[in-house]
Short mmCIF file of C-alpha atoms and ligand atoms in Angstrom, two decimals:
data_model
loop_
_atom_site.label_atom_id
_atom_site.label_comp_id
_atom_site.label_asym_id
_atom_site.label_seq_id
_atom_site.Cartn_x
_atom_site.Cartn_y
_atom_site.Cartn_z
CA MET R 1 0.00 0.00 0.00
CA ASP R 2 1.32 3.44 -0.94
CA GLU R 3 1.49 5.28 2.39
CA ASN R 4 1.64 8.54 0.43
CA ALA R 5 -1.69 7.91 -1.29
CA SER R 6 -4.28 10.45 -0.30
CA THR R 7 -6.78 9.47 2.34
CA LEU R 8 -10.50 9.66 1.73
CA PHE R 9 -10.57 12.75 3.92
CA GLN R 10 -7.98 14.52 1.76
CA HIS R 11 -9.67 13.40 -1.44
CA LEU R 12 -13.06 14.72 -0.37
CA LYS R 13 -11.44 17.99 0.64
CA SER R 14 -10.06 18.53 -2.84
CA ALA R 15 -13.29 17.42 -4.54
CA GLY R 16 -14.84 20.89 -4.37
CA ILE R 17 -18.03 19.79 -2.63
CA ASP R 18 -19.81 21.48 0.21
CA ASN R 19 -18.79 20.84 3.75
CA ASP R 20 -21.99 19.02 4.75
CA LEU R 21 -21.78 16.48 1.95
CA ARG R 22 -18.09 15.94 2.56
CA THR R 23 -18.72 15.33 6.26
CA LEU R 24 -21.58 12.92 5.55
CA ILE R 25 -19.54 10.80 3.15
CA TYR R 26 -16.54 10.74 5.45
CA SER R 27 -18.70 9.93 8.47
CA PHE R 28 -20.39 7.05 6.69
CA ALA R 29 -17.05 5.62 5.60
CA SER R 30 -15.77 5.83 9.18
CA ILE R 31 -18.93 4.21 10.56
CA ALA R 32 -18.60 1.39 8.04
CA LEU R 33 -14.94 0.93 9.01
CA ASP R 34 -15.89 0.39 12.64
CA ALA R 35 -18.94 -1.76 11.94
CA GLN R 36 -16.86 -4.66 10.78
CA HIS R 37 -15.28 -5.26 14.20
CA HIS R 38 -18.71 -6.42 15.37
CA PHE R 39 -19.47 -8.83 12.52
CA PRO R 40 -18.12 -12.14 13.84
CA LYS R 41 -20.67 -12.51 16.63
CA TYR R 42 -23.55 -11.97 14.20
CA LEU R 43 -22.24 -14.20 11.46
CA ARG R 44 -24.57 -17.10 12.06
CA GLY R 45 -28.31 -17.21 12.36
CA THR R 46 -31.48 -15.41 11.43
CA MET R 47 -33.80 -13.34 13.60
CA GLY R 48 -36.80 -15.59 12.90
CA ASP R 49 -38.43 -12.44 11.46
CA LYS R 50 -39.34 -11.57 7.89
CA ASN R 51 -38.67 -8.16 6.36
CA LYS R 52 -41.29 -6.18 4.44
CA TYR R 53 -40.65 -8.35 1.35
CA GLY R 54 -41.22 -11.61 3.26
CA GLU R 55 -37.50 -12.48 3.27
CA ALA R 56 -35.74 -13.96 6.34
CA VAL R 57 -33.87 -11.30 8.28
CA ALA R 58 -30.31 -12.28 9.15
CA ALA R 59 -29.14 -11.20 12.59
CA LEU R 60 -26.35 -9.27 10.90
CA ASP R 61 -28.87 -7.51 8.59
CA GLU R 62 -30.77 -6.22 11.56
CA TRP R 63 -27.69 -5.22 13.51
CA VAL R 64 -26.00 -3.40 10.60
CA ASN R 65 -29.20 -1.51 9.81
CA GLY R 66 -29.49 -0.32 13.42
CA TYR R 67 -25.80 0.56 13.64
CA LEU R 68 -25.77 2.56 10.40
CA CYS R 69 -29.08 4.33 11.14
CA ASP R 70 -28.04 5.34 14.68
CA ASN R 71 -24.70 6.65 13.53
CA LEU R 72 -26.06 8.44 10.47
CA VAL R 73 -28.59 10.23 12.69
CA LYS R 74 -25.75 11.21 15.04
CA THR R 75 -24.01 13.11 12.22
CA GLY R 76 -26.88 15.63 12.45
CA LEU R 77 -26.84 15.83 8.63
CA VAL R 78 -29.63 13.39 7.83
CA ARG R 79 -33.32 14.17 8.37
CA LYS R 80 -34.76 10.98 6.89
CA ILE R 81 -33.46 7.48 6.22
CA TYR R 82 -35.16 5.14 3.78
CA SER R 83 -33.77 1.69 4.32
CA GLU R 84 -34.50 -1.64 2.73
CA GLU R 85 -34.69 -3.00 6.28
CA LEU R 86 -37.19 -0.44 7.64
CA LYS R 87 -40.94 -0.74 7.19
CA GLU R 88 -41.29 3.06 7.40
CA PRO R 89 -38.62 5.69 6.80
CA LEU R 90 -36.78 6.76 9.92
CA ILE R 91 -37.42 10.41 10.66
CA ALA R 92 -34.68 11.99 12.73
CA SER R 93 -36.84 14.47 14.62
CA ALA R 94 -33.81 16.15 16.22
CA ASN R 95 -32.45 16.86 12.70
CA LYS R 96 -35.59 18.31 11.11
CA LYS R 97 -33.66 20.89 9.15
CA ALA R 98 -30.77 18.63 8.20
CA PRO R 99 -29.81 18.87 4.51
CA PHE R 100 -30.03 15.24 3.39
CA ALA R 101 -32.36 12.30 2.88
CA VAL R 102 -30.67 8.95 2.46
CA ALA R 103 -31.74 5.72 0.70
CA MET R 104 -29.77 2.66 1.71
CA ASP R 105 -29.39 -1.05 1.51
CA PRO R 106 -27.51 -1.54 4.79
CA LEU R 107 -26.43 -5.09 4.09
CA ASP R 108 -26.52 -6.08 0.47
CA GLY R 109 -26.05 -9.78 -0.24
CA SER R 110 -27.19 -11.16 3.11
CA SER R 111 -27.54 -14.67 1.70
CA ASN R 112 -23.74 -14.65 1.56
CA ILE R 113 -23.29 -14.05 5.29
CA VAL R 114 -23.48 -17.68 6.33
CA SER R 115 -20.78 -18.74 3.88
CA ASN R 116 -18.52 -15.75 4.64
CA ASN R 117 -18.61 -14.51 1.07
CA ALA R 118 -18.44 -10.83 0.25
CA PHE R 119 -21.31 -8.48 1.04
CA GLY R 120 -21.74 -4.72 1.12
CA SER R 121 -23.60 -1.55 2.09
CA ILE R 122 -25.10 0.82 -0.50
CA VAL R 123 -26.02 4.46 0.20
CA GLY R 124 -27.60 7.14 -2.02
CA VAL R 125 -27.79 10.75 -0.80
CA TYR R 126 -30.50 13.21 -1.86
CA ARG R 127 -31.26 16.78 -0.88
CA ASP R 128 -34.95 16.41 -1.76
CA ASP R 129 -37.16 13.88 -0.11
CA LEU R 130 -37.88 10.53 -1.76
CA PRO R 131 -39.40 9.15 -3.94
CA GLN R 132 -36.97 10.63 -6.48
CA SER R 133 -35.22 9.40 -9.56
CA GLY R 134 -31.47 8.77 -9.38
CA ARG R 135 -30.95 11.97 -11.40
CA LYS R 136 -31.49 13.79 -8.09
CA LEU R 137 -28.68 11.97 -6.29
CA VAL R 138 -25.98 14.27 -4.93
CA ALA R 139 -23.73 11.42 -3.85
CA ALA R 140 -23.62 7.64 -4.12
CA PHE R 141 -21.28 5.24 -2.36
CA TYR R 142 -20.82 1.66 -1.32
CA LYS R 143 -18.65 -0.32 1.00
CA LEU R 144 -17.54 -3.79 -0.05
CA TYR R 145 -16.77 -6.07 2.87
CA GLY R 146 -14.56 -8.51 0.98
CA PRO R 147 -11.19 -10.12 1.55
CA VAL R 148 -10.01 -6.52 1.29
CA ASN R 149 -12.40 -3.73 2.23
CA THR R 150 -13.05 -1.03 -0.28
CA PHE R 151 -15.13 2.13 -0.40
CA VAL R 152 -16.28 3.60 -3.71
CA TYR R 153 -17.95 6.98 -4.10
CA SER R 154 -19.11 9.47 -6.66
CA VAL R 155 -20.45 12.98 -6.31
CA GLY R 156 -20.95 13.33 -10.06
CA LYS R 157 -17.25 14.02 -10.73
CA GLY R 158 -16.04 10.54 -11.60
CA THR R 159 -15.93 7.34 -9.56
CA HIS R 160 -13.17 6.82 -7.02
CA GLU R 161 -12.09 3.77 -5.03
CA PHE R 162 -10.41 3.58 -1.63
CA VAL R 163 -8.99 0.69 0.36
CA LYS R 164 -8.93 0.17 4.10
CA HIS R 165 -5.41 0.16 5.45
CA TYR R 166 -3.73 0.99 8.75
CA ASP R 167 -1.60 4.11 9.10
CA SER R 168 1.70 4.06 10.99
CA ALA R 169 -0.14 4.86 14.24
CA GLY R 170 -2.28 1.74 13.76
CA ASN R 171 -5.48 3.59 12.84
CA ALA R 172 -7.64 2.29 10.01
CA GLN R 173 -8.10 4.72 7.13
CA PHE R 174 -9.39 4.59 3.58
CA TYR R 175 -6.54 5.30 1.13
CA LEU R 176 -7.01 6.17 -2.53
CA LEU R 177 -6.67 3.09 -4.74
CA ALA R 178 -7.97 4.42 -8.08
CA GLU R 179 -9.19 7.84 -9.12
CA ASN R 180 -11.63 8.30 -12.01
CA LEU R 181 -12.16 4.60 -12.59
CA LYS R 182 -13.17 3.76 -16.16
CA VAL R 183 -15.02 0.58 -17.04
CA PRO R 184 -12.46 -1.52 -19.00
CA GLU R 185 -13.23 -2.19 -22.67
CA PRO R 186 -14.44 -4.37 -24.29
CA GLY R 187 -15.53 -6.17 -21.09
CA GLU R 188 -14.61 -9.56 -19.70
CA VAL R 189 -17.22 -11.01 -17.31
CA PHE R 190 -20.94 -11.24 -16.80
CA GLY R 191 -23.18 -12.12 -13.88
CA ILE R 192 -26.92 -12.56 -14.29
CA GLY R 193 -29.42 -13.38 -11.57
CA GLY R 194 -32.81 -15.08 -11.65
CA ASP R 195 -33.90 -18.38 -13.15
CA PRO R 196 -32.84 -18.56 -16.85
CA LEU R 197 -35.92 -20.70 -17.58
CA GLU R 198 -38.02 -17.75 -16.38
CA TRP R 199 -36.26 -15.12 -18.48
CA ASP R 200 -37.81 -13.56 -21.55
CA PRO R 201 -36.60 -15.71 -24.51
CA ALA R 202 -35.16 -12.58 -26.20
CA PHE R 203 -33.05 -11.94 -23.10
CA LEU R 204 -31.97 -15.59 -22.92
CA LYS R 205 -30.73 -15.35 -26.50
CA PHE R 206 -28.87 -12.14 -25.66
CA ALA R 207 -27.26 -13.82 -22.62
CA LYS R 208 -26.09 -16.73 -24.80
CA ASP R 209 -24.52 -14.20 -27.17
CA LEU R 210 -22.53 -12.76 -24.26
CA PHE R 211 -20.80 -16.16 -24.21
CA ARG R 212 -20.66 -16.93 -27.89
CA LYS R 213 -20.13 -13.59 -29.56
CA GLU R 214 -18.77 -11.29 -26.86
CA LYS R 215 -16.65 -14.07 -25.30
CA LEU R 216 -17.48 -13.00 -21.74
CA LYS R 217 -16.99 -15.39 -18.81
CA VAL R 218 -19.62 -16.07 -16.15
CA ARG R 219 -18.93 -14.67 -12.68
CA TYR R 220 -21.85 -14.40 -10.26
CA SER R 221 -21.57 -14.12 -6.49
CA GLY R 222 -25.15 -13.31 -5.49
CA THR R 223 -24.12 -10.00 -3.87
CA PHE R 224 -24.89 -7.01 -6.05
CA VAL R 225 -22.03 -4.92 -4.61
CA ALA R 226 -19.48 -7.70 -5.22
CA ASP R 227 -20.75 -8.46 -8.73
CA PHE R 228 -20.72 -4.73 -9.47
CA SER R 229 -17.12 -4.46 -8.30
CA GLN R 230 -16.18 -7.23 -10.73
CA ILE R 231 -17.54 -5.42 -13.76
CA LEU R 232 -16.17 -2.10 -12.53
CA HIS R 233 -12.69 -3.65 -12.65
CA ARG R 234 -13.03 -6.03 -15.56
CA GLY R 235 -15.86 -4.67 -17.68
CA GLY R 236 -18.82 -6.70 -18.93
CA MET R 237 -22.36 -6.90 -17.68
CA PHE R 238 -24.37 -7.38 -14.53
CA ALA R 239 -28.07 -8.08 -14.90
CA TYR R 240 -31.00 -9.04 -12.75
CA PRO R 241 -33.76 -9.15 -15.37
CA ALA R 242 -37.51 -9.49 -15.11
CA THR R 243 -38.72 -13.07 -14.89
CA LYS R 244 -42.17 -14.57 -15.46
CA LYS R 245 -42.70 -14.77 -11.70
CA SER R 246 -41.14 -11.37 -10.94
CA PRO R 247 -41.98 -9.01 -13.81
CA HIS R 248 -40.21 -6.14 -12.03
CA GLY R 249 -37.06 -8.13 -11.26
CA LYS R 250 -35.64 -8.46 -7.77
CA LEU R 251 -33.50 -5.43 -6.99
CA ARG R 252 -34.91 -2.24 -5.50
CA ALA R 253 -34.85 0.90 -7.61
CA ALA R 254 -34.20 3.40 -4.81
CA TYR R 255 -32.04 1.40 -2.39
CA GLU R 256 -29.85 -0.41 -4.90
CA ALA R 257 -30.32 0.22 -8.63
CA ALA R 258 -30.28 4.03 -8.89
CA THR R 259 -27.34 4.44 -6.52
CA MET R 260 -25.18 1.87 -8.28
CA ALA R 261 -26.20 3.17 -11.73
CA TYR R 262 -24.98 6.63 -10.69
CA ILE R 263 -21.57 5.22 -9.72
CA TRP R 264 -21.53 3.08 -12.89
CA GLU R 265 -22.42 5.85 -15.33
CA GLN R 266 -19.81 8.09 -13.70
CA ALA R 267 -17.27 5.38 -14.60
CA GLY R 268 -18.35 5.52 -18.26
CA GLY R 269 -20.77 2.55 -18.22
CA ALA R 270 -24.42 2.52 -19.26
CA SER R 271 -27.49 1.36 -17.37
CA TRP R 272 -30.92 0.18 -18.47
CA SER R 273 -34.14 -0.83 -16.77
CA GLY R 274 -35.76 -2.34 -19.85
CA LYS R 275 -37.30 1.06 -20.62
CA GLU R 276 -34.88 3.79 -19.61
CA SER R 277 -31.60 4.52 -17.83
CA LEU R 278 -31.78 3.31 -14.23
CA LEU R 279 -31.19 6.95 -13.28
CA ASP R 280 -34.58 7.86 -14.75
CA VAL R 281 -36.63 5.20 -12.96
CA LYS R 282 -39.09 6.91 -10.67
CA SER R 283 -41.86 5.26 -8.76
CA LEU R 284 -44.17 6.65 -6.11
CA ASP R 285 -43.42 3.49 -4.16
CA VAL R 286 -40.00 3.85 -2.55
CA ASP R 287 -39.82 0.05 -2.19
CA ALA R 288 -40.40 -0.59 -5.92
CA ARG R 289 -38.25 -3.11 -7.75
CA THR R 290 -36.77 -2.75 -11.21
CA PRO R 291 -35.01 -4.98 -13.72
CA VAL R 292 -31.33 -4.02 -13.63
CA PHE R 293 -28.83 -4.01 -16.50
CA LEU R 294 -25.39 -2.47 -16.09
CA GLY R 295 -22.80 -2.88 -18.79
CA ASN R 296 -20.19 -1.43 -21.07
CA ARG R 297 -21.96 1.00 -23.38
CA HIS R 298 -21.72 -1.18 -26.49
CA LEU R 299 -23.25 -4.11 -24.58
CA ILE R 300 -26.20 -2.04 -23.36
CA GLU R 301 -26.76 -0.83 -26.93
CA LYS R 302 -26.87 -4.47 -28.07
CA LEU R 303 -29.22 -5.33 -25.22
CA LYS R 304 -31.62 -2.53 -26.17
CA LYS R 305 -31.77 -3.87 -29.74
CA ALA R 306 -32.22 -7.45 -28.49
CA LEU R 307 -35.15 -6.48 -26.26
CA ALA R 308 -36.79 -4.04 -28.72
O1 F6P T 401 -30.20 -7.47 -2.38
C1 F6P T 401 -30.65 -8.46 -3.17
C2 F6P T 401 -29.57 -9.41 -3.56
O2 F6P T 401 -29.04 -10.11 -2.46
C3 F6P T 401 -28.41 -8.78 -4.36
O3 F6P T 401 -27.32 -8.44 -3.56
C4 F6P T 401 -28.05 -9.85 -5.37
O4 F6P T 401 -27.63 -9.27 -6.59
C5 F6P T 401 -29.31 -10.64 -5.54
O5 F6P T 401 -30.16 -10.32 -4.46
C6 F6P T 401 -29.06 -12.11 -5.54
O6 F6P T 401 -30.22 -12.77 -5.82
P1 F6P T 401 -30.30 -14.35 -6.11
O7 F6P T 401 -30.05 -15.01 -4.80
O8 F6P T 401 -31.66 -14.56 -6.68
O9 F6P T 401 -29.19 -14.67 -7.09
MN1 MN T 402 -29.35 -5.78 -1.62
#
């Protein structure tokens, strides 16, 4: 690790963004750094509860949601938190005039907890209240809890990646790993979720062409953040399409898709919902799902033709 690399704090300072937004991003990154010390004791088991989508709630899901919400409220910068793990948005009454509303997936990829595979946290920051389209995002970031822990953010001026490392005093920091990441061309891997037998036949044919014509390799972890990080570094495509049983796909527009599409498009990639860029998806229901397609631009162009 280059000890002279700039820290996240220094990078945000030179990014020319307002003090509040800078503080919020830095605070979240610091909260997420600390959170991981508590993971081992929550690694096994579910709460016996179901979330608002009827899915089993992992103990770690519940704990991370509480930890992130409590600490985000403490920053004094967030007036409302929309979380995939909350039935109703959390209104921070002490912060009524705070500048930001946040949409988050506190623990993305919870089915990977039990096997100790990578998972992540996704956060989108808005000034206006939700529901909003991703065009209104003022910042988007994620933390990937992998073999190495990374933090990726964008405030609409490129996509930047940081890695957790200890400074000489033994304190954990995020150090700059890559500035202005660009999705590699022509793209190398693809990961697609959902049952292929349930896909639209036109999409199935397109997916086969990713193998045959585009020569991409399959890589799918079942954690959106981890699969996203693969295509960010190797190029290709991530998709969770509509299926016969789930015509709106699986992933949530506000908590997952819009935020990651913002980061992706800032790295030069393209996104698609089946109808429009994922940044344009807007639903009155903040819990709405959307089909998700993220890829190198030429692949998304081919996809649009294949689905037309
Ligand atoms: O948050 C939903 C999620 O866990 C994503 O992280 C991931 O992309 C997807 O679901 C995996 O779904 P499946 O288990 O159907 O492959
Ligand atoms: Mn998720």
